[in-house]
Amino acid sequence: MQLQVFILSMPMLCSALPSLYPAPAQESVGSSYWLDQGQREIRRVEHETIRSLLKSRAKHVVLFIGDGMGVSTVTAARILKGQLENSSGDEAQLSFERFQHTALAKTYNTDYQTADSAGTATAFLTGVKTRSGLLGVNGNAIRGNCSSLTDETRLTSFLRMAADEGRAVGIVSTTRLTHATPAAAYSHSVDRGWESDSSSTSDDRSRCPDIARQMLLNAADYKVILGGGRQNFLPEELKGKRKDGANLIREWQAKQGSLNCSRRAYIETRNQLLDLEPDKVDCVLGLLSSSHMEYHAENMMKQNLSERQPSLAEMTTKALELLTVYGKDTGLVLLVEAGRIDHGHHGNQANRALHETVALSDAVEAAVQLLKQKKLLDETLMIVTADHSHVFTMGHYGLRGQPITQLKYKRNATTGRLQLDKAGDDLPLTVLNYADGRGASKSRHDRWSINAPAEDTTKADYHHDAEKWRISRWRGRSCICQRSGLSPGSRVHEQTHVAHVIMYSAHLGPYASSQRESFQPTVAPNIKSAIFVNAAYIFKLVSGFVGFV
């Protein structure tokens, strides 16, 4: 009998710095490699069981992004949702978990194992992976170097492609509209931090305008834009951040006349949003907060409804109410981001992050119900995914029904009664934890008293325990889930596949109707495969059509 031995070599600890393992020789930081890779994957998908269905055109597209929503976040949010409905939580479902198929997406940037939101947004909106910190440009661009922004490095998002074809396009985000994810839908920036002219370090403002300015230059014809970040569009004398004196809100209003939008609406409040009627307005810009919008948990606690900002579900519903009218004949494309999941995790504030995730679930459900009511669901591709994960975990053998965001309890072995559980240092512990961040800013003995918690873990701004201290926790690297009712192949895909599936299904860009006849599969037809759903897709098969829900 032969003895086969597998030896795992481990690097020796030494003073010399290690060298980096090289990327595959065929990989390029430019656009062509990723576009070719995405098209090869689509060709393979054509041979799977849904090939005939995928030939149908998705008239409408809705892409939901949970920023920072890794698998552990989805698990904990599912439990929270159930507990908010007075159940143990484990048996609950987020709305998008009812979608038929799930797959995984790899979230690295071309230069980092752990991705940032700018590079990932560029990947799933353009179909090309790029460097960390870059928006709408390929990996040949250099962060902070304006001269590297050229025609060859610029990329086009599928939202821009759709608008150029006359479709009704919209963006909804709970972050500043100049923040990474929404900005990738319209901007070309070699630094995600150049949100306004006051934060830009570009030495050539005409070649590299700030991101707020680019929204006016490149997305003024998007029919609905809702989110935060008003300060980046206003001059300092109007409590804004712009040093050039420009009032980009007025410029947006003035520009709409030349874009066949005489009945324009600029709004700043929830009531103004809810009062919008599609037969009375043709385009909408809503800057609903000076910076990022408020966290959902705190916003919904306000008793005075007039003081509340709109929820993500309310913004999504209104955007679709408008876009389904504007795009009745041509179709609609909508990007929706739950951006503050990420922000909660950065602060080790699991309460905030999980309530934001439940709010995303509510928004997805609202979208499904509205499209179903309008009888548009069977021609809609809806995808729910994330851009990256976080170093967020749950463990410590929490009891079934254990309040997910609170201290851990155990049953007394003698009496069966619940009692506070303690770690080896005789101090309380939580079910939810982080690898690093502000939750480690105090020693455990300073943080807790021996007999009772020193801090209220139910508070929205509570910092859950972390192993190592950082002012803000790192993002985490893991595959993220993509869900849809029906997708080409339930497996692990490059994150760029999101954009290629959307472009293919909606006949955009390299998959436009005029080019589809020459787009011939090259994979052997006997290959068998499961239906795909990128780590956060959900495609729904309705009336014989592939609708992503």
PDB file of N, CA and C in Angstrom, residues 13 70 99 118 171 177 215 311 328 368 453 476 546 548:
ATOM      1  N   LEU A  13       9.708  32.245   9.912  1.00  0.00           N
ATOM      2  CA  LEU A  13       9.725  33.582  10.466  1.00  0.00           C
ATOM      3  C   LEU A  13      11.140  34.132  10.350  1.00  0.00           C
ATOM      4  N   GLY A  70     -21.592  40.771   4.370  1.00  0.00           N
ATOM      5  CA  GLY A  70     -21.069  39.426   4.209  1.00  0.00           C
ATOM      6  C   GLY A  70     -22.041  38.383   4.727  1.00  0.00           C
ATOM      7  N   PHE A  99     -35.560  34.021  -2.556  1.00  0.00           N
ATOM      8  CA  PHE A  99     -35.234  33.871  -3.967  1.00  0.00           C
ATOM      9  C   PHE A  99     -34.723  32.459  -4.210  1.00  0.00           C
ATOM     10  N   ALA A 118     -14.972  51.116  -3.680  1.00  0.00           N
ATOM     11  CA  ALA A 118     -14.811  51.772  -4.982  1.00  0.00           C
ATOM     12  C   ALA A 118     -14.438  50.758  -6.057  1.00  0.00           C
ATOM     13  N   ILE A 171     -30.775  56.077  -9.229  1.00  0.00           N
ATOM     14  CA  ILE A 171     -29.844  55.698  -8.157  1.00  0.00           C
ATOM     15  C   ILE A 171     -30.502  56.033  -6.828  1.00  0.00           C
ATOM     16  N   LEU A 177     -24.306  60.632  -2.128  1.00  0.00           N
ATOM     17  CA  LEU A 177     -24.379  60.212  -3.527  1.00  0.00           C
ATOM     18  C   LEU A 177     -23.022  60.274  -4.226  1.00  0.00           C
ATOM     19  N   MET A 215     -21.307  64.149 -11.258  1.00  0.00           N
ATOM     20  CA  MET A 215     -22.708  63.731 -11.264  1.00  0.00           C
ATOM     21  C   MET A 215     -23.527  64.654 -12.169  1.00  0.00           C
ATOM     22  N   SER A 311     -37.057  56.177   4.717  1.00  0.00           N
ATOM     23  CA  SER A 311     -36.370  54.890   4.842  1.00  0.00           C
ATOM     24  C   SER A 311     -35.917  54.426   3.471  1.00  0.00           C
ATOM     25  N   LYS A 328     -41.843  53.145 -19.051  1.00  0.00           N
ATOM     26  CA  LYS A 328     -42.917  52.216 -19.429  1.00  0.00           C
ATOM     27  C   LYS A 328     -42.655  51.561 -20.772  1.00  0.00           C
ATOM     28  N   VAL A 368     -40.374  44.162  -4.811  1.00  0.00           N
ATOM     29  CA  VAL A 368     -41.048  42.989  -5.377  1.00  0.00           C
ATOM     30  C   VAL A 368     -42.556  43.211  -5.426  1.00  0.00           C
ATOM     31  N   PRO A 453     -23.133  44.177  33.539  1.00  0.00           N
ATOM     32  CA  PRO A 453     -22.491  44.869  32.417  1.00  0.00           C
ATOM     33  C   PRO A 453     -22.284  46.340  32.717  1.00  0.00           C
ATOM     34  N   GLY A 476     -13.533  43.015   5.677  1.00  0.00           N
ATOM     35  CA  GLY A 476     -13.171  41.605   5.689  1.00  0.00           C
ATOM     36  C   GLY A 476     -13.175  41.051   4.281  1.00  0.00           C
ATOM     37  N   VAL A 546     -36.998  34.841 -17.318  1.00  0.00           N
ATOM     38  CA  VAL A 546     -36.051  34.943 -16.232  1.00  0.00           C
ATOM     39  C   VAL A 546     -36.157  36.321 -15.622  1.00  0.00           C
ATOM     40  N   PHE A 548     -35.086  38.439 -12.270  1.00  0.00           N
ATOM     41  CA  PHE A 548     -34.247  38.333 -11.095  1.00  0.00           C
ATOM     42  C   PHE A 548     -34.918  39.076  -9.964  1.00  0.00           C
TER      43      PHE A 548
END
